[in-house]
Amino acid sequence: MKKNITINLYGNLYAIDEDAYELLNNYLENMKRHFAQKEDGEEIANDIECRIAELMQELKESGVEAVNIDHVKEIVARVGNPEEVDEEKAEPTTDHQPYGHKGAAWFDKKVRDFKNNLRGKSLYRNPDNMVLGGVLSGLAQYLGVDVTLLRLLTVLLTLVYGTGLFIYLICWIVIPVANKPEDRLKMRGEEVNLENLTEEMIKEPESNTREGKVKHEQYGCSNFLFRGVVMLMKWTLVCLLSLIALTGCGLLIAGLVIAAMTLFEGDPIVNSSLNSTFTTLTGHSSFWMILGVVVISSVSAIWAASYLIVRLISANKEGKEKNMLFAAIAMLVSMAVCIAGIAAMGMQFGEISKTERKLNQQTRKQKDIDEQLAWLEEQGWNVLKHEHIREDRYVRRGSHYSGDRNKRYIDATSEHPDMDYTLERTVKLSPGIYRLKAVGRTNGSGPGIYIINNGRRYEVAIPNYGNKGGEIWENAQKELATAVKGSPQQQEWEKQAAANKGKGFGWSRVVIDNIAVTDSILRYGVSNRCMSNTIWNGTYICATDFKLERVK
Amino acid sequence: MPMNVDNVKSQMRKGMLEYCVLLLLGKGEYYTTDIIEQLKEANLIVVEGTLYPLLTRLKKEGVVTYRWCESTQGPPRKYYKLSPEGDEVLKELNKAWNELATTVVHLTAEKVSE
């Protein structure tokens, strides 16, 4: 049973089946559109319409009650499609291949192919294959490329401040949807002729079932909000999954980086610098952008990979080869993007951590210097001279005569011949006889301790033992032979003898005796240029254990 | 298939179509469907629609003229006839055809005699 309608052609009524009417109407519309651009095209189209009315009249006279689709097909076959009718229509072009340069010929062919591909096509949104509005599948039809590629490109382009999505939305609004069969033919670049049109119309009922209709309406731009919510939900899910995946990835990367850094550096700076590096890194917007790229590309790679796996496992592979190929390409591209993103992150991390470490080193050095100076100040030392010596060398630990690596002592090292390190204390004393004791070591002549009392200077040289032996060490060796085992004194000597793996650090005691103090102010100090009659020729001076004792 | 015989055939038919329409109209006044019937008999057209652009063009070139006639059933009809200029054109074409036909006959005869 078919629905039947009545049409009026030049004042005569004809009963016609609905599908037949659709076909006829399409045909006439096409004819009009085809000739619309031509001179007198309207007249030609009208003439043809007249002819069709005549043919309908003939049918009516021959006793046909209602024109059906076969009649219309017959009529259309008689009168011909617009392309056949048009006498100006270009002859089927034979390929006149110019004999030119091979590369140029190839390029020409590509351009020609592309142009041929566009010929007779119109840009529509494709209702048969849509994710959102069918813009990309329509564009893919128009350009003759695969839709997956365009979708991938759009997604990637969306990462650039949402450009892809923006363009998509505009296209969605501007480009019409191919709702009519003939639109779909034009979208695919198929000839709008009788056979194709009929075929397309026969296909039509499938998508015109209720479900199909609902679907079509849903995908329209008007229902954008609904679609948007659905997409948002999907997207949230994706983001959530990505976040989980990323947390794992991030922890892994961080762990690896920390492991590598501690392994290669073993420096306490690393810990603090790593910390500050992360803080700085997460403060960079580019970091989050790259992170986003990595997340999305990794998710897309996972999707593509899982699709491939499912397809490979499932027995039904027919017709899916193309999809699989594109899944494979998508996977590879996503993986490449992901790896590039991770590499970029790594590079950024390395860059920042380098500067952070430098910064940390600087602050640590400054802190160290401050600490050394504070110690000197606490001890009452004034730094009179500190020239041609590394700025962070005032005080050191490590080579104390007792072997204790944590004991501090005055220390300056320099290869510079003009090195000058002079420290001085000023003390108030009640009159009496005093004695100044100290220990020191050096590897040159010139260093010593001095006292300035009543305007007179007394100096005693620090013996030059270098970095071995020393009077303290020699004395300890000697004393140990007769010492009572277990006494505190003996333990002290043992330590001194064992310093520097039993070789001694070169420390010696220096004493200035018989200091008769009458004025209450006394100055004493230590310097590598202490001895007035000697020229400094070493590279370091160390001193500690200054003690001013009253003898009488 | 040796070259494109179909193409050559359609070219020939296309060339002849215009001449034949003029020949027909030279005999009197016809309306489109009459012309179509005649040409179809002579296998000169495949689809009827071809005729309409041709007639429109001939009219525009001033070779033919038409007048509208009401029909008892169906739409009004266009009746075509040659204009005075059309007569001249037809004469020219007749001459050209005779020459062509002579040549073709001549060539065909030669081939046969070989």
XYZ file of C-alpha atoms in Angstrom:
666
model
C 0.000 0.000 0.000
C 1.409 3.333 -0.967
C 0.486 6.839 -0.094
C -0.788 8.695 -3.098
C -0.833 12.386 -3.813
C -2.237 14.572 -6.507
C -0.145 17.045 -8.408
C -1.120 19.829 -10.684
C 0.844 20.247 -13.894
C -0.298 23.004 -16.261
C -3.809 22.818 -14.960
C -4.158 19.071 -15.168
C -4.306 16.843 -12.129
C -2.348 13.668 -11.911
C -2.425 11.062 -9.174
C 1.048 9.946 -8.268
C 2.622 7.681 -5.649
C 4.575 9.503 -2.982
C 7.920 7.909 -3.788
C 7.341 8.495 -7.472
C 6.555 12.111 -6.716
C 9.767 12.424 -4.695
C 11.787 11.080 -7.580
C 10.050 13.261 -10.135
C 10.393 16.319 -8.002
C 14.056 15.636 -7.442
C 14.533 15.170 -11.130
C 12.866 18.445 -12.030
C 14.670 20.299 -9.272
C 17.931 18.948 -10.576
C 17.112 19.950 -14.079
C 16.286 23.468 -12.944
C 19.431 23.693 -10.904
C 21.554 22.348 -13.699
C 20.258 24.856 -16.237
C 19.949 27.695 -13.772
C 23.407 29.010 -14.530
C 22.922 28.846 -18.282
C 21.416 31.386 -20.585
C 17.780 30.620 -21.286
C 18.175 27.790 -18.823
C 14.813 28.489 -17.292
C 13.119 28.176 -20.632
C 14.806 24.848 -21.271
C 13.797 23.548 -17.876
C 10.229 24.711 -18.461
C 10.146 23.027 -21.859
C 11.247 19.816 -20.250
C 8.635 20.158 -17.543
C 6.077 20.633 -20.304
C 7.265 17.497 -21.977
C 6.906 15.589 -18.759
C 3.398 16.890 -18.319
C 2.677 15.615 -21.821
C 4.064 12.219 -21.010
C 2.001 12.113 -17.828
C -1.025 13.021 -19.881
C -0.230 10.167 -22.235
C -0.087 7.806 -19.282
C -3.393 9.071 -17.985
C -4.986 8.617 -21.375
C -3.639 5.100 -21.608
C -5.583 4.294 -18.463
C -2.952 4.608 -15.741
C -4.774 5.600 -12.571
C -1.813 6.552 -10.485
C 1.684 7.204 -11.722
C 4.103 4.932 -9.894
C 7.849 5.019 -9.512
C 8.434 2.776 -12.520
C 6.524 5.179 -14.700
C 8.613 8.027 -13.468
C 11.785 6.057 -14.052
C 10.614 5.414 -17.595
C 9.861 9.071 -18.136
C 13.204 10.121 -16.751
C 14.969 7.560 -18.921
C 13.168 8.954 -21.953
C 13.846 12.572 -21.324
C 17.322 12.054 -19.932
C 19.409 13.363 -17.065
C 20.592 16.952 -17.042
C 24.086 15.899 -18.059
C 22.816 13.965 -21.037
C 20.438 16.698 -22.070
C 22.895 19.536 -21.888
C 24.447 19.909 -25.320
C 27.228 22.061 -23.988
C 28.322 19.404 -21.611
C 32.000 18.713 -21.922
C 32.946 15.550 -23.715
C 34.396 12.880 -21.485
C 37.936 14.085 -21.245
C 40.563 11.670 -22.337
C 43.759 12.028 -20.400
C 46.069 14.086 -22.546
C 49.208 13.466 -20.609
C 51.799 16.048 -21.545
C 55.219 14.587 -21.903
C 57.022 16.694 -19.405
C 59.242 16.289 -16.465
C 58.444 13.162 -14.554
C 58.152 14.841 -11.183
C 56.138 17.680 -12.617
C 53.910 15.174 -14.389
C 53.393 13.378 -11.132
C 52.510 16.619 -9.433
C 50.203 17.611 -12.299
C 48.503 14.274 -12.027
C 48.001 14.745 -8.293
C 46.564 18.194 -8.842
C 44.323 16.854 -11.604
C 43.232 13.968 -9.440
C 42.399 16.377 -6.682
C 40.456 18.628 -9.043
C 38.656 15.645 -10.517
C 37.859 14.579 -7.030
C 36.285 17.928 -6.262
C 34.367 18.079 -9.538
C 30.644 17.767 -9.060
C 30.971 17.559 -5.308
C 29.400 19.816 -2.778
C 30.304 20.309 0.814
C 27.698 18.938 3.181
C 27.639 17.576 6.672
C 27.357 13.831 6.468
C 24.431 12.451 8.475
C 25.493 8.848 7.884
C 28.773 9.094 9.732
C 28.860 11.573 12.525
C 30.393 11.988 15.924
C 29.071 15.467 16.570
C 27.647 17.149 13.509
C 29.177 15.133 10.693
C 31.319 18.092 9.618
C 34.513 16.102 9.303
C 33.034 13.110 7.532
C 31.389 15.538 5.107
C 34.678 17.313 4.589
C 36.388 13.957 4.182
C 33.908 13.065 1.450
C 34.500 16.397 -0.191
C 38.285 16.231 -0.100
C 38.445 12.502 -0.700
C 40.547 11.828 2.375
C 39.878 9.573 5.292
C 37.724 10.962 8.025
C 39.856 9.461 10.796
C 42.777 11.570 9.667
C 40.694 14.730 9.796
C 39.337 13.825 13.212
C 42.818 13.227 14.516
C 43.973 16.536 13.076
C 41.040 18.351 14.625
C 41.715 16.834 18.014
C 45.359 17.821 17.776
C 44.394 21.285 16.585
C 42.027 21.578 19.526
C 45.017 21.230 21.792
C 46.267 24.534 20.409
C 44.052 26.740 22.537
C 40.931 24.992 21.273
C 41.372 26.167 17.656
C 40.130 22.869 16.239
C 36.926 22.917 18.230
C 36.275 26.533 17.332
C 36.658 25.895 13.607
C 34.522 22.808 13.959
C 31.684 24.693 15.599
C 31.733 27.346 12.889
C 31.657 24.676 10.180
C 28.820 22.974 11.993
C 26.730 26.103 11.846
C 27.672 27.116 8.305
C 27.687 23.831 6.393
C 24.255 22.363 5.613
C 23.476 18.763 6.407
C 22.906 16.385 3.493
C 19.352 15.433 4.359
C 18.010 14.848 0.874
C 19.112 11.892 -1.234
C 20.368 14.149 -3.961
C 22.381 16.160 -1.435
C 24.050 12.969 -0.348
C 24.855 12.088 -3.958
C 26.398 15.490 -4.437
C 28.265 15.167 -1.196
C 29.865 11.983 -2.452
C 30.398 13.469 -5.879
C 28.196 10.889 -7.519
C 26.288 11.869 -10.584
C 22.813 12.971 -9.770
C 21.105 10.722 -12.264
C 18.175 8.441 -12.215
C 19.880 5.264 -11.070
C 21.852 6.874 -8.296
C 18.917 8.887 -7.127
C 16.644 5.881 -7.037
C 19.244 3.862 -5.269
C 19.747 6.602 -2.733
C 15.998 6.945 -2.278
C 15.616 3.253 -1.731
C 18.328 3.487 0.883
C 16.505 6.377 2.435
C 13.717 4.451 4.214
C 16.327 2.703 6.330
C 17.462 5.896 7.874
C 13.918 7.203 7.859
C 12.715 4.637 10.319
C 11.693 6.184 13.582
C 14.955 5.432 15.254
C 16.888 6.845 12.355
C 14.801 9.959 12.337
C 15.310 10.534 16.017
C 19.000 10.062 15.492
C 19.113 12.569 12.682
C 17.275 15.137 14.689
C 19.515 14.591 17.644
C 22.582 15.284 15.632
C 21.252 18.600 14.400
C 22.801 21.773 15.605
C 19.627 22.618 17.519
C 20.222 19.771 19.888
C 23.712 20.967 20.501
C 23.137 21.345 24.214
C 22.108 17.748 24.678
C 25.017 16.543 22.602
C 27.288 18.846 24.519
C 26.285 17.310 27.825
C 26.861 13.813 26.469
C 30.229 14.825 25.110
C 31.129 16.502 28.360
C 30.345 13.322 30.256
C 32.400 11.250 27.859
C 35.208 13.739 28.083
C 35.140 13.761 31.860
C 35.448 10.011 31.827
C 38.374 10.232 29.458
C 40.026 12.865 31.612
C 39.521 10.784 34.724
C 41.061 7.751 33.097
C 43.875 9.872 31.781
C 44.491 11.306 35.195
C 44.843 7.853 36.664
C 47.129 6.795 33.858
C 49.106 9.981 34.154
C 49.559 9.766 37.906
C 51.105 6.374 37.380
C 53.291 7.661 34.563
C 54.269 10.749 36.542
C 55.260 8.777 39.604
C 57.270 6.450 37.446
C 59.061 9.293 35.698
C 59.682 11.163 38.938
C 61.006 8.027 40.561
C 63.320 7.370 37.669
C 64.588 10.932 37.638
C 65.246 10.947 41.376
C 66.939 7.598 41.177
C 69.124 8.735 38.295
C 70.034 11.995 39.974
C 70.940 10.539 43.326
C 72.814 7.782 41.609
C 74.976 10.117 39.574
C 75.341 12.999 41.964
C 75.049 11.683 45.481
C 74.954 15.288 46.481
C 72.797 16.600 49.310
C 72.028 19.589 47.099
C 70.108 17.313 44.760
C 67.325 16.650 47.179
C 66.534 20.251 47.822
C 67.083 21.236 44.195
C 64.831 18.425 43.005
C 62.162 19.703 45.277
C 62.450 23.242 44.041
C 62.715 22.012 40.459
C 59.307 20.365 40.730
C 57.867 23.495 42.234
C 59.254 25.649 39.430
C 58.260 23.166 36.768
C 54.642 22.978 37.843
C 54.580 26.760 37.812
C 55.198 26.796 34.029
C 52.058 26.914 31.871
C 53.901 25.200 29.038
C 54.489 22.278 31.355
C 50.764 21.783 31.773
C 50.213 22.132 28.037
C 52.782 19.488 27.258
C 51.313 17.395 30.030
C 47.907 17.726 28.373
C 49.354 16.673 25.020
C 51.016 13.703 26.646
C 47.833 12.710 28.443
C 45.615 12.959 25.398
C 48.068 11.320 23.047
C 48.689 8.504 25.484
C 44.958 7.957 25.903
C 44.470 7.990 22.154
C 47.358 5.572 21.746
C 45.793 3.282 24.317
C 42.442 3.480 22.580
C 43.910 2.775 19.195
C 45.931 -0.078 20.615
C 42.962 -1.623 22.391
C 40.852 -1.262 19.247
C 43.549 -3.022 17.270
C 43.842 -5.790 19.839
C 40.083 -6.337 19.938
C 39.940 -6.393 16.132
C 42.880 -8.759 15.878
C 41.358 -11.137 18.382
C 37.869 -11.074 16.965
C 37.201 -13.328 14.010
C 35.152 -10.798 12.110
C 37.777 -8.707 10.415
C 36.130 -8.292 7.057
C 35.631 -4.732 5.956
C 37.510 -3.464 8.964
C 40.941 -3.491 7.402
C 40.786 0.205 6.704
C 39.727 0.988 10.247
C 42.502 -1.197 11.539
C 45.026 0.510 9.337
C 43.924 3.860 10.635
C 43.911 2.648 14.193
C 47.470 1.520 13.640
C 48.440 4.861 12.154
C 46.621 6.704 14.928
C 48.407 4.583 17.471
C 51.805 5.258 15.971
C 51.155 8.976 15.631
C 49.819 9.197 19.185
C 52.766 7.269 20.487
C 55.154 9.516 18.626
C 53.407 12.605 19.989
C 53.405 11.093 23.466
C 57.086 10.279 23.340
C 57.907 13.697 21.967
C 55.865 15.234 24.773
C 57.631 13.199 27.417
C 60.975 14.105 25.881
C 59.997 17.776 25.925
C 58.986 17.433 29.559
C 62.275 15.757 30.343
C 64.188 18.503 28.605
C 62.241 21.158 30.428
C 62.835 19.354 33.681
C 66.542 19.045 32.986
C 66.811 22.693 32.061
C 65.041 23.877 35.172
C 66.790 21.496 37.487
C 70.127 22.691 36.140
C 69.388 26.308 36.955
C 67.839 25.330 40.244
C 70.924 23.428 41.201
C 73.160 26.272 40.251
C 71.026 28.566 42.328
C 71.094 26.147 45.203
C 74.830 25.820 44.977
C 75.193 29.553 45.111
C 72.959 29.913 48.114
C 74.676 27.034 49.828
C 78.059 28.589 49.228
C 76.878 31.892 50.617
C 75.403 30.125 53.606
C 78.689 28.334 54.132
C 80.644 31.590 54.042
C 78.227 33.234 56.453
C 78.578 30.291 58.773
C 82.373 30.468 58.675
C 82.430 34.197 59.354
C 79.930 33.774 62.167
C 82.171 31.189 63.744
C 85.184 33.497 63.487
C 83.216 36.343 64.999
C 82.012 34.125 67.804
C 85.619 33.258 68.514
C 86.539 36.927 68.632
C 88.622 36.915 65.493
C 88.886 39.943 63.245
C 89.748 39.190 59.670
C 92.451 41.705 58.859
C 93.453 40.288 55.525
C 91.843 37.742 53.264
C 93.418 38.278 49.879
C 93.846 36.055 46.857
C 92.030 33.296 48.666
C 88.827 31.618 47.572
C 85.938 33.596 48.984
C 84.579 30.604 50.845
C 87.825 29.732 52.644
C 88.133 31.075 56.183
C 87.499 28.081 58.318
C 87.542 24.392 57.564
C 87.025 20.962 58.985
C 88.624 17.701 58.032
C 92.321 17.641 58.911
C 92.333 18.320 62.617
C 95.329 16.859 64.420
C 93.061 14.753 66.603
C 91.708 13.103 63.458
C 88.267 14.451 64.297
C 86.802 15.418 60.958
C 84.196 17.672 62.508
C 86.507 20.006 64.415
C 86.796 23.454 62.980
C 90.028 25.332 62.572
C 91.254 28.435 60.860
C 92.262 27.572 57.352
C 93.121 29.307 54.113
C 94.399 27.809 50.913
C 95.555 29.479 47.750
C 97.933 28.838 44.913
C 98.352 32.557 44.508
C 101.786 33.876 45.592
C 100.251 37.046 46.998
C 97.945 35.180 49.309
C 97.506 36.932 52.627
C 95.403 35.652 55.510
C 95.680 37.499 58.776
C 93.410 37.138 61.779
C 93.729 39.070 65.006
C 92.161 39.123 68.427
C 92.178 42.006 70.861
C 91.855 41.132 74.501
C 91.684 43.055 77.732
C 93.860 41.652 80.438
C 94.883 42.451 83.906
C 98.642 43.046 84.169
C 100.818 39.970 84.629
C 102.970 37.432 82.765
C 101.181 35.539 80.085
C 101.843 32.735 77.649
C 100.170 32.275 74.240
C 99.724 28.718 72.989
C 98.342 27.567 69.666
C 98.668 24.791 67.128
C 99.175 25.259 63.448
C 100.381 23.716 60.259
C 101.567 24.934 56.907
C 103.513 23.892 53.852
C 105.667 26.952 53.500
C 107.769 29.428 55.358
C 106.347 32.633 56.717
C 103.304 31.607 58.760
C 103.303 32.094 62.474
C 101.507 33.598 65.436
C 102.289 37.013 66.808
C 101.615 39.239 69.746
C 101.663 42.996 69.860
C 102.250 44.099 73.398
C 103.122 47.650 74.438
C 103.848 48.493 70.803
C 106.253 45.611 70.391
C 105.725 42.656 68.191
C 106.683 39.096 69.026
C 106.371 36.351 66.492
C 106.827 32.569 66.441
C 106.823 30.572 63.245
C 104.563 27.608 62.568
C 106.864 24.737 61.571
C 106.574 23.618 57.988
C 105.658 19.950 57.985
C 103.330 20.018 55.058
C 100.470 17.552 55.233
C 102.322 14.824 57.156
C 103.824 14.196 60.529
C 104.154 17.301 62.685
C 105.341 17.805 66.200
C 102.014 16.856 67.722
C 102.017 13.599 65.842
C 105.683 12.890 66.666
C 105.031 13.646 70.333
C 102.017 11.380 70.377
C 104.074 8.537 68.916
C 106.690 9.052 71.590
C 104.291 9.375 74.474
C 102.296 6.329 73.444
C 105.295 4.079 74.121
C 105.227 4.911 77.823
C 101.622 5.907 78.342
C 99.353 4.150 80.761
C 96.870 2.229 78.746
C 93.268 3.335 79.048
C 94.046 6.784 80.495
C 92.333 9.728 78.850
C 95.741 11.135 77.922
C 96.696 7.895 76.230
C 93.437 7.841 74.273
C 94.110 11.379 73.099
C 97.602 10.448 71.928
C 96.287 7.410 70.197
C 93.916 9.537 68.201
C 96.660 11.996 67.319
C 98.996 9.246 66.221
C 96.287 7.650 64.126
C 95.307 10.909 62.356
C 95.597 10.901 58.598
C 95.724 7.085 58.591
C 98.658 7.132 61.001
C 100.664 9.643 59.025
C 99.685 12.805 60.894
C 98.418 16.049 59.379
C 101.556 18.120 60.001
C 100.286 20.031 63.070
C 102.734 21.552 65.567
C 102.408 23.485 68.798
C 103.588 27.064 68.851
C 104.135 29.059 72.005
C 105.009 32.642 72.827
C 106.234 32.798 76.376
C 106.919 35.484 78.940
C 104.476 38.084 77.778
C 104.596 40.830 80.330
C 101.336 42.686 80.150
C 101.250 46.100 81.731
C 98.822 47.837 79.449
C 95.450 46.124 79.636
C 95.081 45.789 75.881
C 96.828 42.980 74.048
C 96.586 42.015 70.393
C 97.602 38.692 68.992
C 96.998 36.904 65.769
C 97.952 34.452 63.112
C 99.080 35.084 59.565
C 100.767 33.368 56.665
C 102.902 36.470 56.390
C 103.689 36.648 60.074
C 107.430 36.281 60.063
C 108.999 39.636 59.247
C 112.182 38.149 57.836
C 110.681 35.435 55.682
C 108.854 35.433 52.384
C 105.675 33.364 52.100
C 106.134 30.460 49.693
C 103.462 27.939 50.663
C 99.862 27.280 49.710
C 98.050 26.892 53.014
C 97.974 27.843 56.639
C 95.919 26.292 59.427
C 95.697 27.214 63.087
C 93.549 26.514 66.114
C 93.536 25.997 69.887
C 94.628 29.524 70.738
C 95.024 29.855 74.462
C 96.310 32.795 76.421
C 97.261 31.692 79.916
C 98.438 33.750 82.802
C 101.660 32.365 84.159
C 102.207 34.862 86.951
C 37.891 -1.906 -28.641
C 39.440 0.149 -31.438
C 39.666 3.718 -30.154
C 36.326 5.196 -29.151
C 33.832 4.280 -31.777
C 30.989 5.306 -29.520
C 32.512 8.706 -29.131
C 32.855 9.185 -32.885
C 29.338 7.978 -33.406
C 27.924 10.373 -30.882
C 29.924 13.201 -32.452
C 28.493 12.375 -35.856
C 25.007 12.215 -34.474
C 25.451 15.444 -32.655
C 26.641 17.167 -35.810
C 23.758 15.809 -37.795
C 21.111 16.564 -35.216
C 21.027 20.281 -35.821
C 20.925 19.878 -39.601
C 18.153 17.326 -39.376
C 16.037 19.527 -37.131
C 16.409 22.358 -39.636
C 15.581 20.001 -42.493
C 12.443 18.911 -40.725
C 11.356 22.439 -39.908
C 12.084 23.360 -43.506
C 9.125 21.188 -44.438
C 6.698 23.012 -42.222
C 5.611 23.920 -38.725
C 6.048 21.320 -36.045
C 5.624 21.159 -32.331
C 8.305 19.667 -30.181
C 6.831 16.262 -29.657
C 6.467 15.855 -33.465
C 10.124 16.679 -33.886
C 11.046 14.228 -31.166
C 9.055 11.449 -32.802
C 10.695 12.020 -36.159
C 14.217 12.196 -34.759
C 13.695 9.125 -32.625
C 12.647 7.186 -35.660
C 15.885 8.205 -37.318
C 17.844 7.195 -34.201
C 19.264 10.669 -34.009
C 18.515 11.240 -30.364
C 18.928 8.984 -27.389
C 17.123 11.032 -24.811
C 14.345 13.460 -25.645
C 15.683 16.162 -23.418
C 18.564 16.798 -25.800
C 16.279 18.616 -28.147
C 15.260 21.406 -25.818
C 18.592 23.106 -25.357
C 19.142 22.814 -29.105
C 15.831 24.431 -30.000
C 16.376 27.165 -27.456
C 19.747 27.916 -28.939
C 18.445 27.918 -32.540
C 15.698 30.285 -31.524
C 18.205 32.538 -29.861
C 20.357 32.546 -32.967
C 17.277 33.594 -34.932
C 17.267 30.506 -37.120
C 13.861 29.314 -35.909
C 10.807 30.963 -34.412
C 7.912 29.514 -32.481
C 4.378 30.361 -31.451
C 2.352 29.091 -28.535
C -0.754 26.992 -29.202
C -3.246 25.925 -26.582
C -3.729 22.200 -26.435
C -6.983 20.427 -25.755
C -5.274 18.219 -23.206
C -2.051 18.876 -21.407
C 0.130 21.936 -21.405
C 0.316 24.540 -24.167
C 2.563 23.645 -27.084
C 5.372 25.455 -28.851
C 5.147 25.248 -32.621
C 8.476 25.798 -34.338
C 9.233 26.887 -37.904
C 12.213 28.225 -39.816
C 12.730 31.954 -39.946
C 13.795 33.577 -43.258
C 17.342 33.491 -41.943
C 16.806 29.843 -41.139
C 15.950 29.214 -44.781
C 19.276 30.736 -45.774
C 21.119 28.676 -43.188
C 19.398 25.543 -44.381
C 20.450 26.234 -47.938
C 24.037 26.639 -46.806
C 23.847 23.464 -44.817
C 22.284 21.578 -47.708
C 25.190 22.604 -49.858
C 27.670 21.528 -47.220
C 25.874 18.231 -46.781
C 25.867 17.502 -50.485
C 29.584 18.053 -50.618
C 30.106 15.879 -47.617
C 27.853 13.155 -48.918
C 29.611 13.217 -52.258
C 32.944 12.864 -50.523
C 31.729 10.047 -48.367
C 30.160 8.241 -51.307
C 33.291 8.780 -53.311
C 35.508 7.440 -50.551
C 33.262 4.459 -49.899
C 33.188 3.621 -53.609
C 36.981 3.753 -53.787
C 37.263 1.393 -50.914
C 34.870 -1.051 -52.512
C 36.712 -0.997 -55.825
C 39.957 -1.908 -54.162
